[in-house]
Amino acid sequence: MLQQLLQLVLAGLTVGSGYALVALGIHIILRATRVINFAQGEFVILGGLLAYTAVSACHLSVLVALPLATAAGFAIGLLFERLVIRPAERSGELTATIATIGTVYVLLYGHALIWGSLPQPLPFFSGGDRDVVWHAGGVEIAAQQIWVVGLLAAALAALWFFFERTTYGKAIRAAADNPLGARLVGIDVDRARAISVAIAIALAAFGGTIIGPITLVGGAAGVAISIKGFVGAIVGGLDSPIGCTLGGLFVGVLEQLLEAPFSYGIADPVVYSLLLAMLLVRPQGLLGSRRAVRD
Amino acid sequence: MAALLELRGVHAGYGRLAVLHGVSIDVQAGELVAVLGPNGAGKSTLLRTISRFEATLSAGSVRFDGRDLAARTPEAIVRDGLLHVPEGRQLFAGLSVDDNLRLGGYTRPRAGLEQAVADTYARFPMLAERRSQEAFSLSGGEQQMLAIARALIARPRLLMLDEPSTGLAPQIVEGIFELVRDLKRAGTAVLLVEQNAYLTLKNADRAYVLENGSIALAGSAAELARDERVQAIYLGGAADEAGE
Ligand SMILES: Nc1ncnc2c1ncn2[C@@H]1O[C@H](COP(=O)(O)OP(=O)(O)OP(=O)(O)O)[C@@H](O)[C@H]1O
Ligand SMILES: [Mg+2]
């Protein structure tokens, strides 16, 4: 029983890592632009598909495909900001948020056109077609699960370092905190926002590549990934990076715990109801601040 | 000698709202120049037009150090050494005092920044005590000091201050004027918009009176302090407030 529980928690943390990266991406874009990007999950899929192409068509190792997909995500993020968010935002943040919903469908059908509508496999990072599995106290631990959680931790450390310890990271936070104030000290606010969006999309592509070997990549999964990441962000607190991370992990674990004992299909309604409940009862999230909701 | 800042026939405003109607002013290097005027005269708009902060120029020219500012981005203007501390201060509320200060030096080379930060803390000990606090938690006076200190870190050649003393206790106001005098001694030009006409005219080299978006009076601070209109409208209450 305990082993089973641990098994599910481990699986939950693995999927939840993907949601955590989505939630963080939503947080970063919201901070910088006041737009909620509902297409975040679609960029997860896109990153995974690009990695799939790098592996299957270019015969690269998936460990090489990972930084490539992440860098491609960064570049695509710059385009996304320039072509969708910035122009739409001239008519207001709500317009831009709706434009991100439009982006979901452009990407969804775009992916199907290029890669077909069936999900594609990505090789496991240390096993190729079959993952390496260890047994510890009756719990099966797959190497990919370690990869996912470890790479999530690495991404978080890199983000923390960038935003807390580098001048440019602080300038981006300043531009998000007060764009007018940022202009007064000579920060190029438009560029700071573009870089923020690019970082968020790079994170999504990174997430798609590390989770891909477990979930397959492609198909219509992006919408659910977006919403679950969003639920994680709301549960943890949209304005709190730590809250977003823990919230995403929590949604992953909850989903696994609900899916196993009950028939398939109960996890989604519960997770989505959680979204409503949180918005009604504690809109700032468990770790967010009141200030974030008011302004 | 060409002025450091030179405005000629400036018309400016917000969208279709015209606020300034042909304003010409000069600030020489190292000079302390004041702008007085009633509420709504366009004093803040004048500063915002110069720094390209929200207000837009529709006709006329703004030159800083011989360069036409219309062709420069707001970031480049900061790099040129023209710093604006607006009404409302525009601090980074959610960032620490230390981060606010350091970001003030965003446009300058990293070398020398540490020294500048240390000098700033020596000059503003109350900021040093609060260096890891978030800016929003400071008192009004502390926020004003932080806003000025953040601008000074960028090593301005011209500092524009918009009503730095508004809403602050008399000792703090005196502290701000002392700081402005120090700046002048160090050769930094200051363009000062103030409600406190008494202290302003006592410290400034020259002053302009802006009314309804046009310059109504201009002259040396001493001349203006003797002017009957200025005395009646701006110095009547202010002199009493200052205890004279
Ligand atoms: N951001 C803005 N958008 C539109 N109109 C504005 C804006 N800021 C100021 N105005 C208008 O411009 C005119 C001049 O305002 P400004 O703030 O320049 O006056 P001021 O001389 O600084 O007054 P005060 O002494 O009250 O600060 C006013 O009529 C004001 O309503
Ligand atoms: Mg004003």
Coordinates of C-alpha atoms and ligand atoms in Angstrom, one line a residue:
Chain A
M1 CA 0.0 0.0 0.0
L2 CA 2.7 2.5 1.0
Q3 CA 4.8 1.3 -1.9
Q4 CA 1.9 1.9 -4.2
L5 CA 1.4 5.4 -2.8
L6 CA 5.1 6.2 -3.3
Q7 CA 4.9 4.8 -6.8
L8 CA 2.0 7.2 -7.6
V9 CA 3.6 10.2 -5.9
L10 CA 6.8 9.6 -8.0
A11 CA 4.8 9.4 -11.2
G12 CA 2.9 12.5 -10.1
L13 CA 6.0 14.5 -9.5
T14 CA 7.2 13.5 -12.9
V15 CA 4.1 14.7 -14.8
G16 CA 3.8 17.5 -12.3
S17 CA 7.3 18.8 -13.3
G18 CA 5.8 19.5 -16.7
Y19 CA 2.9 21.4 -15.2
A20 CA 5.3 23.2 -12.9
L21 CA 7.3 24.4 -16.0
V22 CA 4.1 25.5 -17.6
A23 CA 2.9 27.3 -14.5
L24 CA 6.3 29.1 -14.2
G25 CA 6.1 30.1 -17.9
I26 CA 2.6 31.5 -17.3
H27 CA 3.9 33.4 -14.3
I28 CA 6.8 34.9 -16.1
I29 CA 4.7 36.1 -19.0
L30 CA 2.0 37.4 -16.8
R31 CA 4.5 39.4 -14.7
A32 CA 6.1 40.9 -17.7
T33 CA 3.1 41.6 -19.9
R34 CA -0.1 41.2 -17.8
V35 CA -1.2 38.6 -20.3
I36 CA -2.2 35.1 -19.4
N37 CA -0.7 32.8 -22.1
F38 CA -3.1 29.9 -22.6
A39 CA -0.9 28.5 -25.3
Q40 CA 1.8 27.5 -22.9
G41 CA 1.0 23.8 -23.2
E42 CA 1.0 24.0 -27.0
F43 CA 4.6 25.3 -26.8
V44 CA 5.4 22.3 -24.6
I45 CA 4.2 20.0 -27.5
L46 CA 6.0 22.1 -30.0
G47 CA 9.3 21.7 -28.1
G48 CA 8.8 18.0 -27.8
L49 CA 8.0 17.7 -31.5
L50 CA 11.1 19.7 -32.5
A51 CA 13.2 17.4 -30.3
Y52 CA 11.5 14.4 -32.0
T53 CA 12.5 15.8 -35.4
A54 CA 16.1 16.4 -34.2
V55 CA 16.3 12.8 -33.0
S56 CA 14.4 11.0 -35.8
A57 CA 15.2 13.0 -38.9
C58 CA 18.6 14.5 -37.9
H59 CA 19.7 11.4 -35.9
L60 CA 20.9 13.5 -33.0
S61 CA 21.0 12.2 -29.4
V62 CA 18.1 13.3 -27.3
L63 CA 20.6 14.9 -25.0
V64 CA 21.7 17.2 -27.8
A65 CA 18.1 17.7 -28.9
L66 CA 17.2 19.0 -25.5
P67 CA 19.3 22.2 -25.6
L68 CA 18.4 22.6 -29.3
A69 CA 14.7 22.4 -28.6
T70 CA 15.1 24.8 -25.7
A71 CA 17.0 27.3 -27.8
A72 CA 14.4 27.0 -30.5
G73 CA 11.8 27.7 -27.9
F74 CA 13.6 30.9 -27.0
A75 CA 13.6 32.0 -30.6
I76 CA 10.0 31.0 -31.1
G77 CA 9.2 33.0 -27.9
L78 CA 10.7 36.1 -29.4
L79 CA 8.6 35.7 -32.5
F80 CA 5.5 34.9 -30.5
E81 CA 6.0 38.1 -28.5
R82 CA 6.6 40.2 -31.6
L83 CA 3.9 38.7 -33.8
V84 CA 1.1 38.0 -31.3
I85 CA 1.4 39.5 -27.9
R86 CA 2.8 42.9 -28.7
P87 CA 0.4 43.8 -31.5
A88 CA -2.6 42.4 -29.7
E89 CA -1.7 44.1 -26.5
R90 CA -2.2 47.5 -28.1
S91 CA -5.9 46.8 -27.8
G92 CA -5.5 45.7 -24.2
E93 CA -4.4 42.8 -22.1
L94 CA -7.7 41.0 -22.5
T95 CA -7.3 41.1 -26.3
A96 CA -3.8 39.7 -26.0
T97 CA -5.0 36.9 -23.7
I98 CA -7.7 36.0 -26.2
A99 CA -5.0 36.0 -28.9
T100 CA -3.1 33.4 -27.0
I101 CA -6.2 31.2 -27.2
G102 CA -6.2 31.7 -30.9
T103 CA -2.5 30.7 -30.9
V104 CA -3.5 27.4 -29.2
Y105 CA -5.5 26.4 -32.3
V106 CA -3.0 27.7 -34.8
L107 CA -0.3 25.6 -33.2
L108 CA -2.6 22.6 -32.6
Y109 CA -3.5 22.4 -36.3
G110 CA 0.0 23.5 -37.4
H111 CA 1.5 20.5 -35.5
A112 CA -1.0 18.1 -37.0
L113 CA -0.2 19.4 -40.5
I114 CA 3.6 19.0 -40.0
W115 CA 3.9 16.0 -37.7
G116 CA 0.5 14.3 -38.1
S117 CA -2.1 14.1 -35.4
L118 CA -0.8 11.0 -33.6
P119 CA 1.7 11.5 -30.7
Q120 CA 5.3 10.6 -31.4
P121 CA 7.8 8.9 -29.2
L122 CA 11.0 10.4 -27.9
P123 CA 13.8 8.2 -26.7
F124 CA 14.4 7.8 -23.0
F125 CA 17.4 9.9 -21.9
S126 CA 19.4 7.0 -20.6
G127 CA 17.7 4.0 -22.2
G128 CA 16.7 4.6 -25.8
D129 CA 13.5 2.7 -26.5
R130 CA 13.3 1.1 -23.1
D131 CA 14.0 3.0 -19.9
V132 CA 16.3 1.8 -17.2
V133 CA 14.4 0.9 -14.1
W134 CA 15.6 0.4 -10.6
H135 CA 13.8 -1.3 -7.7
A136 CA 14.1 0.2 -4.3
G137 CA 12.0 -1.1 -1.5
G138 CA 9.3 -2.3 -3.8
V139 CA 9.1 0.9 -5.7
E140 CA 10.0 1.1 -9.3
I141 CA 12.1 4.1 -10.2
A142 CA 12.6 4.8 -13.9
A143 CA 15.7 6.7 -14.9
Q144 CA 13.6 9.2 -16.9
Q145 CA 11.8 10.1 -13.7
I146 CA 15.1 11.0 -12.1
W147 CA 16.1 13.0 -15.3
V148 CA 12.8 14.9 -15.2
V149 CA 13.0 15.9 -11.5
G150 CA 16.7 16.6 -11.7
L151 CA 16.4 18.8 -14.8
L152 CA 13.4 20.6 -13.3
A153 CA 15.7 21.4 -10.3
A154 CA 18.4 22.5 -12.7
A155 CA 16.1 24.8 -14.6
L156 CA 14.8 26.3 -11.3
A157 CA 18.3 27.0 -10.1
A158 CA 19.2 28.6 -13.4
L159 CA 16.1 30.8 -13.3
W160 CA 16.8 31.7 -9.7
F161 CA 20.3 32.7 -10.6
F162 CA 19.3 34.7 -13.6
F163 CA 16.5 36.7 -11.9
E164 CA 18.1 37.1 -8.5
R165 CA 21.8 37.4 -9.2
T166 CA 22.3 39.0 -12.6
T167 CA 21.9 42.6 -13.5
Y168 CA 19.9 41.8 -16.6
G169 CA 17.6 39.5 -14.7
K170 CA 17.0 42.2 -12.1
A171 CA 16.4 44.7 -14.9
I172 CA 13.7 42.3 -16.3
R173 CA 12.1 42.1 -12.9
A174 CA 12.2 45.9 -12.6
A175 CA 10.6 46.3 -16.0
A176 CA 7.8 44.0 -14.9
D177 CA 7.4 45.7 -11.5
N178 CA 7.2 49.2 -12.9
P179 CA 7.7 49.8 -16.7
L180 CA 7.7 53.6 -16.3
G181 CA 10.3 53.4 -13.6
A182 CA 12.4 51.1 -15.7
R183 CA 12.4 53.6 -18.6
L184 CA 13.6 56.2 -16.1
V185 CA 16.7 54.3 -15.3
G186 CA 17.4 53.4 -19.0
I187 CA 16.1 49.9 -19.2
D188 CA 14.7 49.0 -22.7
V189 CA 11.3 47.7 -21.5
D190 CA 10.1 46.3 -24.8
R191 CA 13.2 44.2 -25.0
A192 CA 12.9 43.1 -21.4
R193 CA 9.4 41.9 -22.1
A194 CA 10.4 40.1 -25.2
I195 CA 13.2 38.3 -23.3
S196 CA 10.7 37.3 -20.6
V197 CA 8.3 35.7 -23.1
A198 CA 11.2 34.0 -24.8
I199 CA 12.4 32.5 -21.5
A200 CA 8.9 31.2 -20.7
I201 CA 8.6 29.6 -24.1
A202 CA 12.1 28.1 -23.8
L203 CA 11.0 26.6 -20.5
A204 CA 7.9 25.1 -22.2
A205 CA 10.0 23.5 -25.0
F206 CA 12.4 22.2 -22.4
G207 CA 9.5 20.7 -20.4
G208 CA 8.1 19.1 -23.6
T209 CA 11.5 17.4 -24.3
I210 CA 12.1 16.0 -20.8
I211 CA 8.5 14.8 -20.3
G212 CA 8.2 13.6 -23.9
P213 CA 9.8 10.1 -23.4
I214 CA 7.1 9.3 -20.8
T215 CA 4.0 10.9 -22.3
L216 CA 4.8 10.9 -26.1
V217 CA 4.6 14.2 -27.8
G218 CA 2.0 15.6 -30.1
G219 CA -1.7 15.1 -30.6
A220 CA -4.2 17.2 -28.7
A221 CA -2.6 17.0 -25.2
G222 CA -1.5 20.7 -25.2
V223 CA -4.8 22.1 -24.1
A224 CA -4.9 19.9 -21.0
I225 CA -1.3 20.7 -20.2
S226 CA -2.0 24.4 -20.4
I227 CA -5.0 24.2 -18.1
K228 CA -3.3 21.9 -15.6
G229 CA -0.3 24.2 -15.5
F230 CA -2.7 27.1 -15.0
V231 CA -4.5 25.2 -12.2
G232 CA -1.1 24.7 -10.6
A233 CA -0.3 28.4 -10.9
I234 CA -3.6 29.3 -9.4
V235 CA -3.3 26.8 -6.5
G236 CA 0.3 28.0 -5.7
G237 CA -0.2 31.6 -6.5
L238 CA 0.2 33.2 -9.9
D239 CA 2.6 35.9 -8.5
S240 CA 4.8 33.4 -6.7
P241 CA 7.4 31.4 -8.6
I242 CA 7.8 29.0 -5.8
G243 CA 4.0 28.7 -5.5
C244 CA 3.8 28.0 -9.3
T245 CA 6.4 25.3 -9.0
L246 CA 4.8 23.5 -6.0
G247 CA 1.3 24.1 -7.4
G248 CA 2.3 22.3 -10.7
L249 CA 3.9 19.4 -8.8
F250 CA 0.8 19.2 -6.6
V251 CA -1.6 18.9 -9.6
G252 CA 0.6 16.2 -11.1
V253 CA 0.5 14.2 -7.8
L254 CA -3.2 14.7 -7.3
E255 CA -3.9 13.6 -10.8
Q256 CA -2.0 10.3 -10.3
L257 CA -3.5 9.6 -6.9
L258 CA -7.0 10.1 -8.2
E259 CA -6.5 8.2 -11.4
A260 CA -5.2 5.0 -9.9
P261 CA -7.9 3.9 -7.4
F262 CA -10.9 5.3 -9.3
S263 CA -11.8 4.7 -12.8
Y264 CA -10.0 6.7 -15.4
G265 CA -11.7 10.0 -15.9
I266 CA -12.2 11.3 -12.4
A267 CA -8.9 13.2 -12.1
D268 CA -9.7 15.8 -14.7
P269 CA -13.0 17.0 -13.3
V270 CA -11.5 17.2 -9.8
V271 CA -8.5 19.1 -11.0
Y272 CA -10.7 21.6 -13.0
S273 CA -13.1 22.0 -10.0
L274 CA -10.0 22.8 -7.9
L275 CA -9.4 25.7 -10.3
L276 CA -12.9 27.1 -9.7
A277 CA -12.7 26.5 -6.0
M278 CA -9.4 28.3 -5.6
L279 CA -10.5 31.3 -7.7
L280 CA -13.6 31.6 -5.5
V281 CA -12.0 31.0 -2.1
R282 CA -8.4 32.1 -2.3
P283 CA -7.7 33.8 -5.7
Q284 CA -4.2 34.8 -4.7
G285 CA -3.3 31.1 -4.3
L286 CA -1.8 29.4 -1.3
L287 CA 1.6 31.1 -1.5
G288 CA 0.6 34.3 -3.4
S289 CA 0.1 37.7 -1.9
R290 CA -3.1 39.8 -1.8
R291 CA -1.4 42.6 -3.5
A292 CA -1.2 40.6 -6.7
V293 CA -4.9 40.1 -6.9
R294 CA -5.7 43.8 -6.4
D295 CA -3.5 45.3 -9.0
Chain B
M1 CA 28.2 79.0 -25.0
A2 CA 25.4 76.6 -26.0
A3 CA 23.2 75.7 -23.1
L4 CA 23.2 72.1 -21.7
L5 CA 19.5 71.9 -22.1
E6 CA 17.7 74.1 -24.7
L7 CA 14.0 74.1 -25.4
R8 CA 12.8 76.2 -28.3
G9 CA 9.1 76.8 -29.0
V10 CA 8.0 73.6 -27.4
H11 CA 4.4 72.5 -27.9
A12 CA 3.6 69.3 -26.2
G13 CA 0.8 67.3 -24.5
Y14 CA -1.0 64.0 -24.3
G15 CA -2.5 62.7 -27.5
R16 CA -4.7 65.5 -28.7
L17 CA -4.6 67.4 -25.4
A18 CA -2.2 70.3 -25.9
V19 CA -0.6 71.4 -22.6
L20 CA 2.5 73.4 -23.5
H21 CA 2.2 76.2 -26.0
G22 CA 5.5 77.4 -27.2
V23 CA 7.9 77.1 -24.2
S24 CA 11.5 78.1 -24.5
I25 CA 13.9 77.6 -21.6
D26 CA 17.6 77.0 -21.1
V27 CA 19.7 75.3 -18.4
Q28 CA 23.4 75.9 -18.4
A29 CA 25.8 73.3 -17.2
G30 CA 26.0 73.3 -13.4
E31 CA 23.1 75.6 -13.1
L32 CA 20.1 75.3 -10.7
V33 CA 17.0 76.4 -12.5
A34 CA 13.5 76.4 -11.0
V35 CA 10.1 76.2 -12.6
L36 CA 7.2 77.6 -10.6
G37 CA 3.6 77.8 -11.5
P38 CA 0.1 77.0 -10.3
N39 CA -1.4 73.5 -10.3
G40 CA -2.1 72.3 -13.8
A41 CA 0.2 74.9 -15.5
G42 CA 2.1 72.1 -17.2
K43 CA 5.2 72.0 -15.0
S44 CA 5.3 68.2 -14.8
T45 CA 4.4 68.0 -18.5
L46 CA 7.4 70.1 -19.3
L47 CA 9.7 67.6 -17.5
R48 CA 7.9 64.7 -19.0
T49 CA 8.3 66.1 -22.5
I50 CA 12.1 66.5 -22.0
S51 CA 12.6 62.9 -20.7
R52 CA 10.0 61.5 -23.2
F53 CA 8.1 60.1 -20.2
E54 CA 4.5 59.8 -21.4
A55 CA 4.1 63.4 -22.8
T56 CA 4.8 63.9 -26.4
L57 CA 6.4 66.8 -28.3
S58 CA 4.2 68.1 -31.2
A59 CA 6.3 71.1 -32.3
G60 CA 9.5 72.9 -31.4
S61 CA 12.8 71.3 -30.3
V62 CA 14.5 69.9 -27.2
R63 CA 18.2 69.7 -27.3
F64 CA 20.5 68.2 -24.6
D65 CA 24.2 68.8 -25.0
G66 CA 23.6 69.8 -28.6
R67 CA 21.7 66.6 -29.5
D68 CA 18.1 66.7 -30.6
L69 CA 16.2 64.5 -28.1
A70 CA 13.3 63.9 -30.5
A71 CA 15.4 61.3 -32.3
R72 CA 16.6 59.5 -29.1
T73 CA 14.9 56.7 -27.2
P74 CA 14.1 57.3 -23.5
E75 CA 17.0 54.8 -22.6
A76 CA 19.5 56.8 -24.7
I77 CA 18.5 60.0 -23.0
V78 CA 19.3 58.4 -19.6
R79 CA 22.7 57.3 -21.1
D80 CA 23.3 60.9 -22.2
G81 CA 23.1 61.9 -18.6
L82 CA 19.6 63.4 -18.3
L83 CA 17.7 61.9 -15.4
H84 CA 14.2 62.6 -14.3
V85 CA 12.7 62.0 -10.8
P86 CA 9.0 62.3 -11.5
E87 CA 6.1 63.0 -9.3
G88 CA 5.1 59.6 -7.8
R89 CA 8.7 58.5 -7.8
Q90 CA 8.2 55.4 -9.9
L91 CA 10.3 53.1 -7.7
F92 CA 10.4 49.4 -8.1
A93 CA 8.1 48.7 -5.3
G94 CA 8.6 45.0 -5.1
L95 CA 12.4 45.1 -5.3
S96 CA 14.8 45.8 -2.4
V97 CA 16.2 49.2 -1.7
D98 CA 19.6 47.8 -2.8
D99 CA 18.2 46.5 -6.1
N100 CA 16.5 49.8 -6.8
L101 CA 19.8 51.7 -6.3
R102 CA 21.9 49.3 -8.3
L103 CA 19.4 49.5 -11.2
G104 CA 19.8 53.2 -11.1
G105 CA 23.3 52.4 -12.4
Y106 CA 21.9 50.2 -15.2
T107 CA 23.3 52.4 -18.0
R108 CA 26.8 53.0 -16.5
P109 CA 29.8 50.7 -16.7
R110 CA 29.9 48.0 -14.0
A111 CA 33.4 49.3 -12.9
G112 CA 32.9 51.9 -10.3
L113 CA 29.3 50.9 -9.5
E114 CA 30.2 49.3 -6.2
Q115 CA 32.0 52.4 -5.1
A116 CA 29.0 54.6 -6.2
V117 CA 26.6 52.3 -4.2
A118 CA 28.9 52.6 -1.1
D119 CA 29.1 56.4 -1.5
T120 CA 25.3 56.6 -1.8
Y121 CA 24.8 54.6 1.4
A122 CA 27.3 56.9 3.2
R123 CA 25.3 59.9 2.0
F124 CA 21.9 58.4 2.8
P125 CA 22.5 56.4 6.0
M126 CA 18.7 55.7 6.3
L127 CA 18.8 53.8 3.0
A128 CA 21.8 51.8 4.2
E129 CA 19.7 50.6 7.2
R130 CA 16.9 49.5 4.9
R131 CA 18.9 48.1 2.0
S132 CA 17.3 44.7 2.0
Q133 CA 13.7 46.0 2.6
E134 CA 11.3 46.2 -0.3
A135 CA 10.9 49.8 -1.6
F136 CA 7.2 49.9 -1.0
S137 CA 7.8 49.5 2.8
L138 CA 9.7 52.8 3.0
S139 CA 8.2 56.1 4.3
G140 CA 7.4 58.8 1.9
G141 CA 10.5 60.7 2.7
E142 CA 12.7 57.6 2.4
Q143 CA 11.1 56.8 -0.9
Q144 CA 11.8 60.3 -2.2
M145 CA 15.4 60.0 -1.1
L146 CA 15.7 56.6 -2.8
A147 CA 14.2 58.0 -6.0
I148 CA 16.8 60.8 -6.0
A149 CA 19.6 58.4 -5.0
R150 CA 18.6 56.0 -7.8
A151 CA 18.9 58.8 -10.3
L152 CA 22.2 60.1 -8.9
I153 CA 23.8 56.6 -9.3
A154 CA 23.5 57.1 -13.1
R155 CA 25.8 60.2 -12.7
P156 CA 23.4 62.8 -14.3
R157 CA 24.7 65.9 -15.9
L158 CA 21.2 67.3 -15.5
L159 CA 18.8 66.1 -12.8
M160 CA 15.1 67.0 -13.2
L161 CA 13.2 66.9 -9.9
D162 CA 9.4 67.2 -9.9
E163 CA 8.1 68.5 -6.6
P164 CA 10.5 66.5 -4.4
S165 CA 9.4 68.1 -1.2
T166 CA 5.6 67.6 -1.6
G167 CA 4.0 66.0 1.4
L168 CA 7.2 65.7 3.4
A169 CA 8.1 67.0 6.9
P170 CA 10.0 70.3 7.1
Q171 CA 13.4 68.7 8.2
I172 CA 13.2 66.3 5.2
V173 CA 12.4 69.2 2.9
E174 CA 15.4 71.0 4.2
G175 CA 17.5 67.8 3.6
I176 CA 16.4 67.7 0.0
F177 CA 17.4 71.3 -0.6
E178 CA 20.7 70.7 1.1
L179 CA 21.2 67.8 -1.3
V180 CA 20.3 70.0 -4.3
R181 CA 22.9 72.6 -3.1
D182 CA 25.5 69.8 -2.8
L183 CA 24.7 68.7 -6.4
K184 CA 25.2 72.2 -7.6
R185 CA 28.5 72.5 -5.8
A186 CA 29.6 69.3 -7.5
G187 CA 28.7 70.8 -10.9
T188 CA 25.4 68.9 -11.6
A189 CA 22.8 71.0 -13.3
V190 CA 19.3 70.7 -11.7
L191 CA 15.9 71.6 -13.2
L192 CA 13.6 71.9 -10.2
V193 CA 9.8 72.0 -10.1
E194 CA 8.6 73.0 -6.7
Q195 CA 5.6 74.2 -4.7
N196 CA 7.8 75.7 -2.0
A197 CA 8.7 78.9 -3.8
Y198 CA 10.4 80.5 -0.9
L199 CA 13.1 77.8 -0.5
T200 CA 13.3 77.3 -4.2
L201 CA 14.0 81.0 -5.0
K202 CA 16.4 81.2 -2.1
N203 CA 18.5 78.4 -3.7
A204 CA 18.1 78.6 -7.4
D205 CA 20.2 80.6 -9.8
R206 CA 17.4 81.4 -12.2
A207 CA 13.6 80.6 -12.4
Y208 CA 10.8 80.5 -14.8
V209 CA 7.1 80.9 -14.0
L210 CA 4.9 78.7 -16.1
E211 CA 1.2 79.7 -16.4
N212 CA -1.3 77.9 -18.6
G213 CA 1.4 76.2 -20.6
S214 CA 3.4 79.3 -21.4
I215 CA 6.3 81.1 -19.7
A216 CA 4.9 84.1 -17.9
L217 CA 8.0 85.3 -16.2
A218 CA 11.7 84.5 -16.3
G219 CA 14.8 85.9 -14.6
S220 CA 17.3 85.4 -11.9
A221 CA 15.9 83.9 -8.7
A222 CA 16.7 87.1 -6.8
E223 CA 14.9 89.2 -9.4
L224 CA 11.8 87.0 -9.3
A225 CA 11.8 86.9 -5.5
R226 CA 11.5 90.7 -5.6
D227 CA 8.8 90.6 -8.3
E228 CA 5.4 91.8 -7.0
R229 CA 3.4 89.2 -8.8
V230 CA 5.6 86.4 -7.6
Q231 CA 5.5 87.7 -4.1
A232 CA 1.7 88.0 -4.1
I233 CA 0.9 84.6 -5.7
Y234 CA 3.9 82.3 -4.7
L235 CA 5.6 83.8 -1.8
G236 CA 2.7 85.1 0.3
G237 CA 1.9 81.7 1.9
A238 CA 5.3 80.1 1.4
A239 CA 7.3 82.7 3.3
D240 CA 5.0 82.3 6.3
E241 CA 5.2 78.5 6.1
A242 CA 9.0 78.8 6.2
G243 CA 8.6 80.9 9.3
E244 CA 9.8 84.2 7.9
Ligands
LIG1 N1 -0.9 61.6 -18.2 C1 -1.7 62.6 -18.6 N2 -2.7 62.4 -19.6 C2 -3.5 63.4 -20.0 N3 -3.5 64.6 -19.5 C3 -2.6 64.9 -18.5 C4 -1.7 63.9 -18.0 N4 -0.9 64.5 -17.1 C5 -1.4 65.7 -17.0 N5 -2.4 66.0 -17.8 C6 -3.0 67.3 -18.0 O1 -2.1 68.2 -18.4 C7 -2.3 69.5 -17.7 C8 -1.0 69.9 -17.0 O2 -0.7 69.0 -16.0 P1 0.7 68.9 -15.3 O3 0.7 67.7 -14.5 O4 1.8 69.2 -16.3 O5 0.6 70.2 -14.4 P2 1.5 70.7 -13.2 O6 1.9 72.1 -13.5 O7 2.6 69.7 -12.9 O8 0.5 70.7 -11.9 P3 0.7 70.3 -10.4 O9 1.3 71.5 -9.7 O10 -0.6 70.0 -9.9 O11 1.6 69.1 -10.4 C9 -3.4 69.3 -16.8 O12 -4.6 69.8 -17.3 C10 -3.6 67.8 -16.7 O13 -4.9 67.4 -16.5
MG2 MG 3.1 68.4 -11.5

